[in-house]
Short mmCIF file of C-alpha atoms and ligand atoms in Angstrom, two decimals:
data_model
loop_
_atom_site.label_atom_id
_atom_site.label_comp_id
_atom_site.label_asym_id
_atom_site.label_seq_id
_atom_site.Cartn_x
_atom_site.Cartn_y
_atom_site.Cartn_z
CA UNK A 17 0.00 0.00 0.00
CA UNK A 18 0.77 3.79 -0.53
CA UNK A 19 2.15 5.96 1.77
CA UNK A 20 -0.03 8.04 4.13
CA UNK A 21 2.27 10.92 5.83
CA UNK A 22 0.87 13.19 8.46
CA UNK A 23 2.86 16.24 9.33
CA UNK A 24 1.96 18.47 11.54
CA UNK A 25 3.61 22.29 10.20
CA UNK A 26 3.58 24.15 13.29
CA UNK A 27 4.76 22.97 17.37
CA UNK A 28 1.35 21.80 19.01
CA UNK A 29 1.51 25.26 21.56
CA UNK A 30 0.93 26.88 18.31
CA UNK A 31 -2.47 26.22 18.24
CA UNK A 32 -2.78 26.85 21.83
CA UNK A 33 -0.73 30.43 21.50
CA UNK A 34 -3.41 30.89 17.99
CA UNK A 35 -6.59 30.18 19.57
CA UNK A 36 -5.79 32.98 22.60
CA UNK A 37 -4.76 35.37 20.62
CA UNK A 38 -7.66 34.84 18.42
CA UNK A 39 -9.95 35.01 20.90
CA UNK A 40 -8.35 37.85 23.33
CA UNK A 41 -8.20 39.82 20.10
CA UNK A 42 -12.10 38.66 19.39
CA UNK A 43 -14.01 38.73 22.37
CA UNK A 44 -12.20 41.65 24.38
CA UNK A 45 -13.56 44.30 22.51
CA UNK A 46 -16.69 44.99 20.50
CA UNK A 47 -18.13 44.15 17.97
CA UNK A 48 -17.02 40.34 19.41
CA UNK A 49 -15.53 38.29 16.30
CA UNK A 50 -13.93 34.95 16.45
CA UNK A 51 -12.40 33.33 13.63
CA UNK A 52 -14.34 30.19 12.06
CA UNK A 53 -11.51 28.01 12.07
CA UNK A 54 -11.95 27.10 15.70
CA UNK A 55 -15.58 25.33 14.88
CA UNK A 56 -13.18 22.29 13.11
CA UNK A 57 -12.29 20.02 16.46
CA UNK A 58 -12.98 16.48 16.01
CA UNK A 59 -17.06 17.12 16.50
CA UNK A 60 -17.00 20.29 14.61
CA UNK A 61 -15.80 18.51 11.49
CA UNK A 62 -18.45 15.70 11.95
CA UNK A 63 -21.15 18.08 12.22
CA UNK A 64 -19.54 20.07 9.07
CA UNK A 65 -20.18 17.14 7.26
CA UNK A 66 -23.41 16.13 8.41
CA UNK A 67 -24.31 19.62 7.16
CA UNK A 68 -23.31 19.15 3.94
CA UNK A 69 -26.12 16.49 3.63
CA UNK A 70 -28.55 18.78 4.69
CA UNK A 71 -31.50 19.30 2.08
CA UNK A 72 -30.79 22.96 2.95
CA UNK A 73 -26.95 23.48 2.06
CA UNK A 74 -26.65 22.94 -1.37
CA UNK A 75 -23.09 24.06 -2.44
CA UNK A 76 -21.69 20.74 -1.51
CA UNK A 77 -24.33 18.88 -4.27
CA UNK A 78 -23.66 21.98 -6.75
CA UNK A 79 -19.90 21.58 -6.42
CA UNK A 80 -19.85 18.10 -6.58
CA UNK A 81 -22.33 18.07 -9.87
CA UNK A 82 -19.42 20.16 -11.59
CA UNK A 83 -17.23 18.22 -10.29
CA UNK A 84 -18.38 15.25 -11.47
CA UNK A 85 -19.14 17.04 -14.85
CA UNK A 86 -15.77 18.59 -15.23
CA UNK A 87 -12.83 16.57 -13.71
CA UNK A 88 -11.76 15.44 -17.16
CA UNK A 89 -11.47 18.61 -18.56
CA UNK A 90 -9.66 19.69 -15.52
CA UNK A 91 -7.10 16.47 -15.53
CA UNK A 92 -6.88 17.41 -19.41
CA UNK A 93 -6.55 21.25 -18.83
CA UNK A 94 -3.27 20.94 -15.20
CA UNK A 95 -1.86 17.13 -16.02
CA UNK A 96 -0.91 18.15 -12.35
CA UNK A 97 0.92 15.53 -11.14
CA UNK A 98 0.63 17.21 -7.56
CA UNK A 99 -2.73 18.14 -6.07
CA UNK A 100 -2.21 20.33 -3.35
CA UNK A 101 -5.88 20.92 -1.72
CA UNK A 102 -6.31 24.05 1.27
CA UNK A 103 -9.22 23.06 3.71
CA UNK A 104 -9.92 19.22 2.71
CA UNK A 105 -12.11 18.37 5.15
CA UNK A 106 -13.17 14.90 4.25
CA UNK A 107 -11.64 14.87 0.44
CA UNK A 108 -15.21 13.88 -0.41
CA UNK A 109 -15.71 15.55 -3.50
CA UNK A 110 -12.05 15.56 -4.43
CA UNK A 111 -12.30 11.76 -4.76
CA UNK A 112 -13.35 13.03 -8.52
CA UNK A 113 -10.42 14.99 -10.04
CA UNK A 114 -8.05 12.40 -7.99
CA UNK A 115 -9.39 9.96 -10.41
CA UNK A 116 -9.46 11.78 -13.36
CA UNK A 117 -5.87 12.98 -12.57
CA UNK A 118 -4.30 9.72 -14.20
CA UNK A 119 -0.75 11.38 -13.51
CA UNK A 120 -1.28 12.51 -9.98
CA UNK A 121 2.21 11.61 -8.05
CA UNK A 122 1.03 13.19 -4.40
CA UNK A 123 -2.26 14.30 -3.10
CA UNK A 124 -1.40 17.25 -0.17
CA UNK A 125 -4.55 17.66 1.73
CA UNK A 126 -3.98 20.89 4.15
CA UNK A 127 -6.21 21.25 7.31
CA UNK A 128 -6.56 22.38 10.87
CA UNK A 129 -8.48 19.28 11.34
CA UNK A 130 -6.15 16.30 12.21
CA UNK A 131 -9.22 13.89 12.37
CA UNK A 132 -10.93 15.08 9.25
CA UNK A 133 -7.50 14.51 7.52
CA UNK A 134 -6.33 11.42 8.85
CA UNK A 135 -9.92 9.45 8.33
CA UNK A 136 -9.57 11.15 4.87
CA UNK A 137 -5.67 10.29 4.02
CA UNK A 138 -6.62 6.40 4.71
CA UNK A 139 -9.91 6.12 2.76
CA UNK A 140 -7.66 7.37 -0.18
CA UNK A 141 -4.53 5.22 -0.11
CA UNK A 142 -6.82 2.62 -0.12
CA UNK A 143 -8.74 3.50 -2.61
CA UNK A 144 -5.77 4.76 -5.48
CA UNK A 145 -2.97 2.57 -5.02
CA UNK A 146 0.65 3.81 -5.90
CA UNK A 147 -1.11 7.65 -5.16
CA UNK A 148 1.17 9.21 -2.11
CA UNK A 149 -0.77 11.10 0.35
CA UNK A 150 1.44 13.90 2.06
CA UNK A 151 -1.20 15.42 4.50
CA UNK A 152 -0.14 18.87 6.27
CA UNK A 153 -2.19 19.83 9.79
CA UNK A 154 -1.44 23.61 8.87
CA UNK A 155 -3.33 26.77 8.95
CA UNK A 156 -4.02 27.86 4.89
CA UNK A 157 -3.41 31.35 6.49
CA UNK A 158 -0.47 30.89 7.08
CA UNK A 159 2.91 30.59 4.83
CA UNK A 160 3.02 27.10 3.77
CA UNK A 161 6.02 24.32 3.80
CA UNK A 162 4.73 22.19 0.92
CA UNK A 163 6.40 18.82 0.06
CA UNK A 164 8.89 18.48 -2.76
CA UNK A 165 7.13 17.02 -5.20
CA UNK A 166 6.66 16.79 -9.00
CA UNK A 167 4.65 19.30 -10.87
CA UNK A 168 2.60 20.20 -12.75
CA UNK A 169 0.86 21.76 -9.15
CA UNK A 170 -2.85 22.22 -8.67
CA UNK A 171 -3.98 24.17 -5.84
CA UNK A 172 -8.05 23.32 -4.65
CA UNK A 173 -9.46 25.37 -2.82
CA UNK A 174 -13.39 23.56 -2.63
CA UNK A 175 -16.63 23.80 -0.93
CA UNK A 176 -16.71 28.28 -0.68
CA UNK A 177 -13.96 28.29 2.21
CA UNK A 178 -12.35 31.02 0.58
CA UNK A 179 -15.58 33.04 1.24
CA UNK A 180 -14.71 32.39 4.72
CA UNK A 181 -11.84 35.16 4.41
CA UNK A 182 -12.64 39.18 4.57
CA UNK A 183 -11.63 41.08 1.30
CA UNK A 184 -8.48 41.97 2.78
CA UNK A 185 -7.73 38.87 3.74
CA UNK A 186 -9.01 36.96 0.48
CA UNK A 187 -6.18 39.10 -1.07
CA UNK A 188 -3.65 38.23 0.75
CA UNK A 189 -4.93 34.72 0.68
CA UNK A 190 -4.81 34.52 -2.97
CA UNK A 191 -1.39 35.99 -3.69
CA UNK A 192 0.05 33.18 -0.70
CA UNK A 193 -1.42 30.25 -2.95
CA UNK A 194 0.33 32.49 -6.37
CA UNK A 195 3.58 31.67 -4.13
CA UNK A 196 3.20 28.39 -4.32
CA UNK A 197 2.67 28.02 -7.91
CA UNK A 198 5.14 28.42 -10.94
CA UNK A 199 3.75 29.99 -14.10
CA UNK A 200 1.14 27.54 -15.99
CA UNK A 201 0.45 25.93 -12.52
CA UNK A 202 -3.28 26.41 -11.82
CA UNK A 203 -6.02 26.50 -8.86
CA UNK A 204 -9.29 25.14 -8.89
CA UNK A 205 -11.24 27.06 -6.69
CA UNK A 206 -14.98 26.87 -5.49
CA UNK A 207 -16.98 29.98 -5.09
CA UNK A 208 -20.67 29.99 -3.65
CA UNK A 209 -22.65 32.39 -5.92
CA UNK A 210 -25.07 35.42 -4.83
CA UNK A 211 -28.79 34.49 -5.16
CA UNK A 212 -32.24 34.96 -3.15
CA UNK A 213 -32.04 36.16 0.57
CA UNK A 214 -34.18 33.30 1.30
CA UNK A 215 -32.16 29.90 0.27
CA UNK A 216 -28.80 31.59 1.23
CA UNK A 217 -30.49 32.33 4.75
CA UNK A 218 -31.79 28.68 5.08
CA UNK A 219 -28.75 27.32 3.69
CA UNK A 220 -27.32 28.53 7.50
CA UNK A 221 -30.19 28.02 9.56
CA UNK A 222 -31.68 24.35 8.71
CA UNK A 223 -34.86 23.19 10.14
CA UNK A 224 -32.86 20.54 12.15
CA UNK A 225 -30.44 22.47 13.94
CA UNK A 226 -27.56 21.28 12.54
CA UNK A 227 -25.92 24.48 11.58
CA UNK A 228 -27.10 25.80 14.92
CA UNK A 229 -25.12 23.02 17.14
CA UNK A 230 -22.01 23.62 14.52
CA UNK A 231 -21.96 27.21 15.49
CA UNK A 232 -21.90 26.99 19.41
CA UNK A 233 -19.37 24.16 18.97
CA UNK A 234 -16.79 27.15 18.73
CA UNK A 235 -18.16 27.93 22.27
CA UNK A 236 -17.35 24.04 23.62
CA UNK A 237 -13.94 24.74 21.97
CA UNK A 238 -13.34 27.55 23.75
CA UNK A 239 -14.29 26.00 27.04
CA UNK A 240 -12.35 22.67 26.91
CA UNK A 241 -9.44 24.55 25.37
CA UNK A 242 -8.97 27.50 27.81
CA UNK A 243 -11.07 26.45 30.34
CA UNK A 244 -14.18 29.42 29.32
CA UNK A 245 -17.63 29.01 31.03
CA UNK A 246 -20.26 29.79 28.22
CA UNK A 247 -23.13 28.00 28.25
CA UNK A 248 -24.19 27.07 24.97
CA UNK A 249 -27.79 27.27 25.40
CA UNK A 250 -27.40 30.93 26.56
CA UNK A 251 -26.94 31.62 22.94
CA UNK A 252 -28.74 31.79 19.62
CA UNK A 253 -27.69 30.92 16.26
CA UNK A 254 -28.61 33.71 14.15
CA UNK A 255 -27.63 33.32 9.97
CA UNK A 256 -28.06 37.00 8.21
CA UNK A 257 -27.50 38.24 4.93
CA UNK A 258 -25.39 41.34 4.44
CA UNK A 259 -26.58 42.79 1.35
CA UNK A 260 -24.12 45.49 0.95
CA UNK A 261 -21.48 43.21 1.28
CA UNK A 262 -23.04 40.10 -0.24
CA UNK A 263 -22.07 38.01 2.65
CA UNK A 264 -23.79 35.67 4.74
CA UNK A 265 -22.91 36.22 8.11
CA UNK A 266 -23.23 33.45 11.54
CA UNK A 267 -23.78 34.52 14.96
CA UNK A 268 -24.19 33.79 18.33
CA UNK A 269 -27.01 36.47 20.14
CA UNK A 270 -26.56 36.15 23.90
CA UNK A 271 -30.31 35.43 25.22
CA UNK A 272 -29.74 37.80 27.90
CA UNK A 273 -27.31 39.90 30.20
CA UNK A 274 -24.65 37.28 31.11
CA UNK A 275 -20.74 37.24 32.24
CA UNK A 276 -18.21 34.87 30.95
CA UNK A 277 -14.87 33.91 32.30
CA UNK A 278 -12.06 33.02 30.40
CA UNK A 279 -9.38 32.04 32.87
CA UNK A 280 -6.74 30.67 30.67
CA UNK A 281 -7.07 34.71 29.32
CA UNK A 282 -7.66 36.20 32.63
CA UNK A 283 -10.58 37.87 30.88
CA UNK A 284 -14.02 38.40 31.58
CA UNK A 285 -16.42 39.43 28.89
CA UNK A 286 -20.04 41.22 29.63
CA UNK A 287 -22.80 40.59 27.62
CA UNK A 288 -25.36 42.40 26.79
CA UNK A 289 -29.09 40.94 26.41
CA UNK A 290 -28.95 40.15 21.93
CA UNK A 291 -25.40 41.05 21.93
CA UNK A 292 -23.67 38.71 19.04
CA UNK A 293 -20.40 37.40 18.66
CA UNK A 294 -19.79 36.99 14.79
CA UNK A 295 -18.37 33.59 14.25
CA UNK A 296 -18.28 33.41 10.46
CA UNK A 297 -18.69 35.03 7.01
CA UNK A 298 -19.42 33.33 4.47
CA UNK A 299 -19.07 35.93 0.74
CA UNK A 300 -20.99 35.18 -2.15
CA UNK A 301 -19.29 35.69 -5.17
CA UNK A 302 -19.98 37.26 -8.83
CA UNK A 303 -18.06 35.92 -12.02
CA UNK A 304 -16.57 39.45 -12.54
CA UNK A 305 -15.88 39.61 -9.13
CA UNK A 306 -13.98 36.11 -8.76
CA UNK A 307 -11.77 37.02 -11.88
CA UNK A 308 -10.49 40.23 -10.66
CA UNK A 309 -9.67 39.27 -7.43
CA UNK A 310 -7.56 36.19 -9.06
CA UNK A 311 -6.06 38.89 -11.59
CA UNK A 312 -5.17 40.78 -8.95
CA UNK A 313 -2.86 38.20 -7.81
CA UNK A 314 -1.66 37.27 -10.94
CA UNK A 315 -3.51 34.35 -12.10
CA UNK A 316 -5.56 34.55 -15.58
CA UNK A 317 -9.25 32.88 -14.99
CA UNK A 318 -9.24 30.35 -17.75
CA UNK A 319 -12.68 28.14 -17.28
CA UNK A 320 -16.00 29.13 -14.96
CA UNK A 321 -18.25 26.60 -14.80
CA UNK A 322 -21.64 26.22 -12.74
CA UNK A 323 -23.94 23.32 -11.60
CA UNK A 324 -27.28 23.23 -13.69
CA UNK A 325 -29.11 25.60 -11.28
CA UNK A 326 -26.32 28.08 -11.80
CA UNK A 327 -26.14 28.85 -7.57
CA UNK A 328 -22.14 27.79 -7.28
CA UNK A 329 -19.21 28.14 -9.49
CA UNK A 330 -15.91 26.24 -10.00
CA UNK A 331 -12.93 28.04 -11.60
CA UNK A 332 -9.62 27.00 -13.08
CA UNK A 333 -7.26 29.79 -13.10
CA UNK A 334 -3.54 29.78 -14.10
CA UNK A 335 -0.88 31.55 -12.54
CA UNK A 336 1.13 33.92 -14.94
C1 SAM B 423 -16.34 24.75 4.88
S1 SAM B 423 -15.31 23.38 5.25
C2 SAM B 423 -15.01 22.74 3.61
C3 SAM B 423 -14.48 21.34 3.60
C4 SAM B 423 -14.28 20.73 2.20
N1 SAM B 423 -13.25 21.44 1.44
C5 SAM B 423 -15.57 20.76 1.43
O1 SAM B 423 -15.60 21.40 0.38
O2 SAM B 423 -16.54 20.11 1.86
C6 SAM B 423 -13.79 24.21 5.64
C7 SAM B 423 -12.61 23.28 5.90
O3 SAM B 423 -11.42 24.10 6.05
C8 SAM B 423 -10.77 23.79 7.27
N2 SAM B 423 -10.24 25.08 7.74
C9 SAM B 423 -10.93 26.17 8.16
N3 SAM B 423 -10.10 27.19 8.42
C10 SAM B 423 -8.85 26.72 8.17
C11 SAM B 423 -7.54 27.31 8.23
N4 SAM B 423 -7.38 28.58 8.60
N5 SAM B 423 -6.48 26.56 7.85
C12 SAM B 423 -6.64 25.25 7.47
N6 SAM B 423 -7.85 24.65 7.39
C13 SAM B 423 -8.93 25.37 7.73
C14 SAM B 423 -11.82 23.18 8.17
O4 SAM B 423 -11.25 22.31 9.13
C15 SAM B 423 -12.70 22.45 7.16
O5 SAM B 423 -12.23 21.15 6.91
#
């Protein structure tokens, strides 16, 4: 069998040192922010994925219909012989262009989540033997150490993560994964599209509470890791759309006056009765839109394509 490798990019206090100043920097001041990369512990990544079955959330079904569609033309278009994919989560829907990538030499799946990527990295070297599987517990944020491996390189960048990301940041984001690519190298990245208030709004707020429990998870985090006393139920999930800035934003309202300690921070935080805490963003994107912002960091939008209901889009750009 294939290798599986598991390498973890930064010491393990760097998580630790992240997550405080993530949260001192989120919840100490107003309005109270913290980053959506702390929903992703072990149960954070199971409920991610039991919301991607949701009848509610389409993008994973849209993405994965193009996907399916398109992963010839893709393998045709890179010959990539590394696949290099930021946020993997469960590799689901990258089980497609794996196949279709008759050349690929090493599959780099990059995530916070070690359990996400380690149930993923051994469903696939079982499934494609001779394929190596290099997987990197890193933060996509962050510069990346990648493998020495053969190219052509494809970056992925699935499932609207990248909407995750402020404007600022998105830029920034984008001209990191340039960095990593030589000209002709390409990235195949997933953008959720604007459409009615209504399904994006349900999308983030499903009838069975899924979403909900995914959001407070960030609170259980918070408590196991530095040893915070939210309750949970003391908060509301709250999904709104941001019209002006075409972004979906999560919450968490606190039901009523309440204090919280944080003593790993030394830091108590004061709630106000439907206070939030914003715990995610999640941008809708415009064709126009997408291909700037890749221009921008110098790579050339070659292909757009969209599922049959035209509500999410998969690009293939090339850096220059
Ligand atoms: C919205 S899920 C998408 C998962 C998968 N790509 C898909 O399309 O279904 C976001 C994924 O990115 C990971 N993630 C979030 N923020 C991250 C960060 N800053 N660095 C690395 N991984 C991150 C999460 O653990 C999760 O697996």
């Amino acid at each position: 069998m294939s290798p599986f490798l598991l390498t973890r990019t930064l010491p393990e206090d760097a998580t630790d040192a992240a997550l405080r100043a993530d949260v001192l920097r989120g919840l100490a001041h107003t309005p109270r922010t913290l980053p959506p990369k702390w929903f992703y512990d072990a149960h954070g990544s199971d409920l991610f994925e039991q919301i991607t079955e949701l009848p509610e959330y389409y993008p994973t079904r849209a993405e994965r219909e193009i996907l399916i569609a398109r992963s010839g033309e893709i393998a045709a278009a890179t010959g990539a012989r590394t696949l290099i994919e930021l946020g993997s989560g469960s590799s689901e829907k990258t089980r497609h262009p794996i196949e279709a990538l008759t050349g690929l030499h090493t599959y780099v799946p990059v995530d916070v989540s070690e359990s996400a990527l380690t149930q993923a990295g051994h469903a696939l070297i079982a499934e494609r033997p001779g394929l190596e599987v290099h997987a990197l517990i890193a933060d996509f944020t962050a510069p990346l150490t990648l493998p020495d491996t053969p190219g052509p390189r494809l970056v992925a960048f699935l499932g609207g993560t990248i909407g995750n990301l402020l404007p600022a940041e998105r830029a920034a984001f984008l001209a990191s994964v340039r960095a990593l690519l030589s000209p002709g190298d390409a990235l195949l990245l997933g953008t959720d599209l604007v459409k009615d208030e209504k399904v994006l709004v349900r999308a983030y707020d499903d009838a069975a509470g899924v979403t909900a429990a995914f959001n407070k998870n960030v609170l259980t985090v918070v408590n196991r890791e530095l040893g915070a006393d939210f309750d949970p139920r003391a908060f509301d999930h709250v999904a709104v759309w941001d019209a002006e800035n075409e972004w979906i934003e999560m919450r968490l309202r606190s039901r009523t006056e309440q204090i919280v300690k944080i003593p790993a921070l030394d830091l108590t935080v004061d709630f106000a009765a439907g206070e939030d805490i914003r715990t995610e963003v999640s941008a809708k994107f415009r064709k126009e839109g997408v291909r700037a912002e890749l221009s921008s960091a110098g790579l050339d939008l070659a292909r757009w394509w969209t599922d049959d209901e035209g509500r999410f889009a998969l690009s293939l750009s090339v850096a220059r």
